[in-house]
Short mmCIF file of C-alpha atoms and ligand atoms in Angstrom, two decimals:
data_model
loop_
_atom_site.label_atom_id
_atom_site.label_comp_id
_atom_site.label_asym_id
_atom_site.label_seq_id
_atom_site.Cartn_x
_atom_site.Cartn_y
_atom_site.Cartn_z
CA MET W 1 185.27 -25.19 -7.12
CA LYS W 2 182.42 -27.51 -6.64
CA SER W 3 181.03 -28.08 -3.16
CA TYR W 4 178.82 -30.67 -2.33
CA ALA W 5 175.49 -31.02 0.24
CA VAL W 6 173.43 -34.09 0.91
CA ILE W 7 169.43 -33.75 0.78
CA SER W 8 167.71 -36.14 3.17
CA GLY W 9 164.58 -36.99 1.00
CA PRO W 10 161.60 -37.68 3.01
CA SER W 11 161.81 -41.49 2.53
CA SER W 12 165.20 -41.99 3.54
CA GLY W 13 166.05 -39.91 6.16
CA SER W 14 168.50 -42.36 7.82
CA LEU W 15 170.35 -43.48 4.46
CA ALA W 16 170.84 -39.90 3.71
CA GLN W 17 172.37 -39.09 7.30
CA GLY W 18 174.86 -42.38 6.71
CA ILE W 19 175.93 -41.18 3.49
CA ALA W 20 176.37 -37.55 4.63
CA ALA W 21 178.14 -38.95 7.62
CA GLU W 22 180.25 -41.12 5.27
CA LEU W 23 181.33 -38.07 3.09
CA ARG W 24 181.52 -35.82 5.81
CA LEU W 25 179.02 -33.49 4.32
CA PRO W 26 176.34 -31.17 5.57
CA LEU W 27 172.93 -32.71 5.34
CA ILE W 28 169.89 -30.66 4.67
CA GLU W 29 166.41 -31.92 6.09
CA VAL W 30 163.35 -31.81 3.95
CA ARG W 31 159.61 -31.40 5.49
CA SER W 32 156.82 -32.98 3.81
CA ASP W 33 153.32 -32.94 4.21
CA VAL W 34 150.00 -33.86 2.39
CA PHE W 35 147.31 -31.25 1.58
CA PRO W 36 143.80 -32.37 2.17
CA ASP W 37 143.00 -33.05 -1.05
CA GLY W 38 146.25 -35.52 -1.44
CA GLU W 39 148.40 -33.20 -2.92
CA THR W 40 152.18 -33.35 -1.92
CA ARG W 41 154.28 -30.56 -0.72
CA VAL W 42 158.00 -30.62 0.24
CA ARG W 43 160.30 -27.86 1.86
CA LEU W 44 163.66 -27.84 2.33
CA VAL W 45 164.65 -26.82 6.02
CA GLY W 46 167.52 -24.38 5.30
CA LYS W 47 169.83 -23.58 2.61
CA ALA W 48 172.65 -25.74 0.85
CA GLU W 49 175.81 -24.03 0.85
CA ALA W 50 177.17 -25.72 -2.19
CA SER W 51 176.89 -26.01 -6.13
CA ASP W 52 175.97 -29.45 -6.12
CA CYS W 53 172.91 -31.31 -4.09
CA ILE W 54 173.20 -35.08 -3.61
CA LEU W 55 169.21 -35.83 -3.33
CA VAL W 56 168.71 -39.18 -1.50
CA GLN W 57 165.14 -40.18 -2.06
CA SER W 58 164.37 -44.02 -2.50
CA MET W 59 160.96 -44.39 -4.15
CA TYR W 60 159.50 -47.60 -2.48
CA PRO W 61 155.71 -47.72 -1.47
CA PRO W 62 153.95 -45.29 -1.32
CA VAL W 63 155.47 -45.71 -4.79
CA ASP W 64 153.91 -42.45 -6.18
CA ARG W 65 154.31 -40.53 -3.02
CA HIS W 66 157.99 -40.82 -3.12
CA LEU W 67 158.46 -40.31 -6.92
CA PHE W 68 156.45 -37.24 -6.80
CA GLN W 69 158.41 -35.88 -3.66
CA GLY W 70 161.88 -36.90 -5.39
CA LEU W 71 160.46 -34.86 -8.60
CA LEU W 72 159.48 -31.79 -6.64
CA LEU W 73 162.62 -31.75 -4.81
CA ALA W 74 164.91 -32.02 -7.91
CA ARG W 75 162.70 -29.43 -9.64
CA LYS W 76 163.28 -26.97 -6.76
CA LEU W 77 167.02 -27.54 -6.49
CA SER W 78 167.72 -27.22 -10.07
CA LEU W 79 165.72 -23.85 -10.49
CA ASP W 80 167.63 -22.75 -7.41
CA GLY W 81 171.12 -23.18 -9.75
CA TYR W 82 172.31 -26.73 -8.04
CA ALA W 83 173.48 -29.40 -10.00
CA VAL W 84 171.26 -32.48 -8.61
CA HIS W 85 172.72 -35.72 -8.29
CA GLY W 86 169.60 -38.16 -7.42
CA VAL W 87 170.45 -40.99 -5.31
CA ILE W 88 167.22 -43.70 -5.84
CA PRO W 89 168.15 -47.03 -4.14
CA TYR W 90 164.90 -48.51 -4.85
CA LEU W 91 163.86 -47.11 -8.74
CA PRO W 92 160.42 -48.06 -8.99
CA TYR W 93 158.55 -49.27 -12.19
CA ALA W 94 161.71 -50.75 -13.38
CA ARG W 95 159.86 -54.08 -14.16
CA GLN W 96 156.87 -52.52 -16.34
CA ASP W 97 160.27 -52.20 -18.62
CA ARG W 98 158.61 -53.10 -21.85
CA ALA W 99 154.90 -53.61 -23.23
CA PHE W 100 154.14 -57.49 -22.25
CA LEU W 101 150.96 -57.18 -23.74
CA GLU W 102 150.38 -54.69 -26.43
CA THR W 103 147.95 -52.59 -24.78
CA ASP W 104 150.64 -51.94 -21.87
CA ALA W 105 151.98 -48.46 -21.17
CA VAL W 106 155.63 -48.55 -20.34
CA SER W 107 156.30 -46.85 -17.13
CA ALA W 108 159.81 -47.30 -17.07
CA GLU W 109 160.33 -45.09 -20.03
CA LEU W 110 158.24 -42.42 -18.42
CA VAL W 111 159.83 -42.46 -15.15
CA ALA W 112 162.92 -42.35 -16.79
CA CYS W 113 161.97 -39.34 -18.68
CA LEU W 114 160.32 -37.60 -15.30
CA LEU W 115 163.48 -37.84 -13.58
CA GLU W 116 165.64 -36.20 -16.22
CA SER W 117 162.93 -33.38 -16.96
CA SER W 118 162.97 -32.54 -13.07
CA GLY W 119 166.40 -31.38 -13.31
CA MET W 120 168.53 -34.42 -12.32
CA ALA W 121 171.83 -34.30 -13.77
CA SER W 122 172.50 -38.15 -13.15
CA VAL W 123 170.89 -41.00 -10.95
CA THR W 124 172.51 -43.42 -8.93
CA THR W 125 170.59 -46.52 -7.93
CA VAL W 126 171.09 -50.14 -6.73
CA ASP W 127 170.42 -53.36 -8.30
CA ILE W 128 167.89 -52.01 -10.69
CA HIS W 129 165.50 -54.85 -11.93
CA SER W 130 166.71 -55.04 -15.74
CA GLY W 131 169.12 -53.52 -18.06
CA LEU W 132 166.16 -52.70 -20.64
CA ALA W 133 164.65 -50.22 -17.50
CA ALA W 134 168.14 -48.68 -17.34
CA SER W 135 168.42 -48.20 -21.19
CA HIS W 136 165.46 -45.68 -20.86
CA PHE W 137 167.62 -43.12 -19.09
CA ALA W 138 169.02 -40.48 -21.41
CA ILE W 139 171.06 -38.78 -18.59
CA PRO W 140 173.78 -41.10 -16.61
CA LEU W 141 172.47 -44.04 -14.55
CA HIS W 142 174.90 -45.20 -12.27
CA ASN W 143 173.49 -48.96 -11.30
CA LEU W 144 175.61 -50.13 -8.41
CA THR W 145 175.23 -53.81 -7.09
CA ALA W 146 174.78 -54.70 -3.30
CA VAL W 147 175.40 -58.22 -3.94
CA ARG W 148 178.97 -58.37 -2.36
CA VAL W 149 177.97 -56.26 0.33
CA MET W 150 175.06 -58.54 1.18
CA ALA W 151 177.32 -61.79 0.69
CA ASP W 152 179.72 -60.06 3.13
CA PHE W 153 177.17 -59.18 5.63
CA PHE W 154 175.92 -63.06 5.37
CA VAL W 155 179.33 -64.41 6.04
CA LYS W 156 180.12 -62.25 8.88
CA ASN W 157 176.99 -62.16 10.80
CA ARG W 158 175.16 -65.55 10.18
CA GLY W 159 177.98 -67.90 10.36
CA VAL W 160 176.33 -70.42 7.78
CA ASN W 161 178.91 -72.37 5.66
CA LYS W 162 178.78 -72.68 2.19
CA PRO W 163 175.08 -72.64 1.73
CA LEU W 164 173.52 -73.57 -1.50
CA VAL W 165 172.48 -70.37 -3.29
CA ILE W 166 169.45 -70.11 -5.31
CA SER W 167 167.88 -68.03 -7.73
CA PRO W 168 164.36 -68.28 -7.78
CA ASP W 169 164.39 -67.68 -11.83
CA PHE W 170 166.71 -67.24 -14.51
CA GLY W 171 166.66 -63.76 -14.73
CA GLY W 172 168.13 -63.38 -11.13
CA SER W 173 170.97 -66.26 -12.14
CA ALA W 174 173.79 -63.94 -12.67
CA ARG W 175 173.06 -62.43 -9.55
CA ALA W 176 172.93 -65.45 -7.39
CA ARG W 177 176.24 -66.77 -8.83
CA GLU W 178 178.16 -63.38 -7.90
CA PHE W 179 176.55 -63.83 -4.34
CA ALA W 180 177.65 -67.62 -4.37
CA GLU W 181 181.09 -66.77 -5.63
CA ALA W 182 181.65 -64.17 -2.69
CA ILE W 183 181.13 -66.99 -0.47
CA GLY W 184 182.37 -69.71 -2.35
CA ALA W 185 179.42 -71.53 -2.43
CA GLU W 186 177.60 -73.71 -5.38
CA THR W 187 174.31 -72.13 -7.12
CA PHE W 188 170.89 -73.77 -8.26
CA VAL W 189 168.79 -71.91 -10.54
CA PHE W 190 164.82 -72.37 -10.37
CA GLU W 191 162.54 -71.84 -13.73
CA LYS W 192 159.92 -69.39 -12.97
CA HIS W 193 156.91 -68.28 -15.02
CA ARG W 194 154.45 -65.45 -14.14
CA ASP W 195 151.00 -65.39 -16.12
CA ARG W 196 150.78 -61.85 -17.70
CA HIS W 197 147.18 -61.57 -17.20
CA THR W 198 146.64 -63.16 -13.47
CA GLY W 199 150.13 -62.67 -12.15
CA GLU W 200 150.30 -65.85 -11.14
CA ILE W 201 153.56 -67.85 -10.61
CA VAL W 202 154.55 -70.86 -11.48
CA VAL W 203 158.03 -72.67 -10.57
CA GLU W 204 159.19 -75.82 -12.16
CA GLU W 205 159.52 -78.61 -10.12
CA LYS W 206 163.09 -79.77 -10.56
CA VAL W 207 165.32 -81.85 -8.13
CA VAL W 208 167.06 -79.52 -5.86
CA PRO W 209 170.48 -81.02 -4.02
CA ALA W 210 169.02 -79.43 -1.17
CA SER W 211 168.74 -82.06 1.28
CA GLY W 212 169.90 -81.54 4.54
CA ARG W 213 171.89 -78.21 3.51
CA ASN W 214 171.28 -74.70 4.49
CA VAL W 215 170.04 -72.58 1.34
CA VAL W 216 170.16 -69.03 0.58
CA ILE W 217 167.57 -67.57 -1.78
CA VAL W 218 168.86 -64.37 -3.39
CA ASP W 219 166.49 -61.92 -5.26
CA ASP W 220 166.72 -58.50 -6.30
CA MET W 221 163.43 -57.74 -4.77
CA ILE W 222 160.76 -59.27 -2.22
CA SER W 223 157.33 -57.84 -3.03
CA THR W 224 154.49 -59.82 -2.47
CA GLY W 225 156.41 -62.84 -1.40
CA GLY W 226 155.03 -65.07 -4.15
CA THR W 227 158.30 -65.97 -5.67
CA VAL W 228 160.24 -66.78 -2.52
CA VAL W 229 157.20 -68.73 -1.18
CA LYS W 230 157.34 -71.05 -3.94
CA ALA W 231 161.03 -71.54 -3.78
CA ALA W 232 161.05 -72.18 -0.36
CA GLU W 233 158.31 -74.87 -0.67
CA LEU W 234 160.27 -76.65 -3.06
CA LEU W 235 163.33 -76.45 -1.25
CA ALA W 236 161.51 -77.83 2.14
CA LYS W 237 160.02 -80.82 -0.09
CA SER W 238 163.72 -81.32 -1.19
CA GLY W 239 164.75 -81.35 2.72
CA ALA W 240 166.82 -78.02 2.92
CA ARG W 241 167.78 -77.60 6.65
CA ARG W 242 167.58 -73.79 7.25
CA ILE W 243 166.30 -71.44 4.25
CA PHE W 244 167.39 -67.70 4.19
CA ALA W 245 165.87 -65.18 1.53
CA ILE W 246 168.15 -62.34 0.77
CA CYS W 247 167.49 -59.15 -1.42
CA THR W 248 168.49 -55.87 -2.08
CA HIS W 249 164.61 -54.38 -1.96
CA PRO W 250 162.82 -55.42 1.01
CA LEU W 251 159.08 -54.17 -0.31
CA LEU W 252 157.70 -57.07 1.76
CA VAL W 253 153.92 -55.73 0.38
CA GLY W 254 151.06 -56.61 2.90
CA ASN W 255 151.77 -59.52 4.82
CA ALA W 256 154.67 -61.33 2.49
CA LEU W 257 156.99 -61.68 5.48
CA GLU W 258 154.40 -63.84 7.30
CA LYS W 259 153.36 -65.74 4.19
CA ILE W 260 157.46 -66.49 3.82
CA MET W 261 157.81 -67.53 7.27
CA ASN W 262 155.08 -69.70 7.12
CA ALA W 263 156.62 -71.47 3.91
CA GLY W 264 159.35 -72.36 6.59
CA VAL W 265 161.86 -69.61 5.59
CA SER W 266 164.08 -68.93 8.87
CA GLU W 267 164.94 -65.37 8.00
CA VAL W 268 164.59 -62.70 5.45
CA ILE W 269 167.24 -59.93 4.93
CA GLY W 270 167.45 -57.10 3.22
CA THR W 271 169.28 -53.61 2.74
CA ASN W 272 168.07 -50.34 4.06
CA SER W 273 167.30 -49.20 0.31
CA ILE W 274 163.80 -49.78 1.82
CA PRO W 275 163.61 -49.10 5.59
CA SER W 276 162.06 -52.62 7.31
CA SER W 277 162.13 -54.90 10.21
CA VAL W 278 164.30 -56.90 7.97
CA SER W 279 166.74 -53.90 6.23
CA ALA W 280 170.03 -55.10 8.42
CA VAL W 281 172.83 -54.68 5.54
CA ASP W 282 173.71 -51.03 5.37
CA LEU W 283 174.17 -49.26 1.87
CA ALA W 284 175.54 -46.01 3.20
CA PRO W 285 179.21 -46.95 2.62
CA LEU W 286 178.72 -48.57 -1.14
CA ILE W 287 176.94 -45.50 -2.36
CA ALA W 288 179.46 -43.16 -0.37
CA GLU W 289 182.22 -44.83 -1.93
CA HIS W 290 180.70 -44.56 -5.22
CA LEU W 291 179.84 -41.00 -4.96
CA ARG W 292 183.41 -40.15 -3.60
CA LYS W 293 184.99 -41.45 -6.97
CA SER W 294 182.14 -40.52 -9.57
CA LEU W 295 181.86 -36.96 -8.41
CA SER W 296 185.61 -36.24 -7.90
CA SER W 297 186.38 -37.49 -11.48
CA ALA W 298 183.32 -34.99 -12.68
C1 LIG U 1 161.32 -60.82 -10.78
O1 LIG U 1 161.60 -61.16 -11.69
C2 LIG U 1 161.91 -60.24 -9.45
O2 LIG U 1 163.57 -60.42 -9.78
C3 LIG U 1 161.43 -61.04 -8.14
O3 LIG U 1 161.58 -62.22 -8.11
C4 LIG U 1 159.88 -60.41 -8.14
O4 LIG U 1 159.73 -59.55 -8.54
C5 LIG U 1 159.50 -61.09 -6.75
O5 LIG U 1 158.14 -60.52 -6.44
P1 LIG U 1 156.95 -60.98 -5.66
O6 LIG U 1 157.59 -61.00 -4.46
O7 LIG U 1 155.86 -60.11 -5.52
O8 LIG U 1 157.15 -62.77 -5.93
#
């Protein structure tokens, strides 16, 4: 008979606690520190009285530190004989899912190999950046989407009626459409191009039907904020009223939030895949519901 415990990875204490509470499972804490030379150490605080461990460790910045902590924990647990189910809401390196230039290393492929070889039997993630990144996994990868949860949150808590839903690029258009459908609103898709050498973003100027309307920019992640800033500038030019930006993964690197607010955005909303000042949408019920179904049918 299988039994489960939730392991609270160092990056995701509060989310792990939420998932354990939803599933009424014991929670095992982890202590982590760094040796003077920069090496990472992790230690489980106690022993899981279970056959399977749900290891919750989102791998947001510092990405390599969080990735390595997750690998060490998965390895330890699998060598101790547990079946390890990784919950990695923010799966890093997924944007480097192919060689954009002939000389590029494909980081997404290596991350998939590392997670598998660390002993994870499966990985559950949320809004992985691309299908190609997912295709590098040989172990089962469960990709949940937070779009409905974010749409529900927006409708219930912001009271903005039928805003225009914006996808900042073509790649995100299905996500924006799903968000719009959930709140009964219209979608508008920008065309964005990124220079592969300089990283510079160009968003094609189009006439946006945003005049006098509230708008919501929907994206999988906000990193430097460059994409949202470009979209917000065009929306402000088009006469938009209030501009919201909502994303699954609020990486918000450096002064991204400040740049976004300076571009005229009224509010940024994210999920707790990454803890931050904007992480208002709780993923614990979504992840717990998925685990309840997938683990009971395994
Ligand atoms: C790109 O394809 C993604 O969906 C995001 O739009 C992008 O990664 C956001 O990055 P940044 O905030 O640095 O523009």
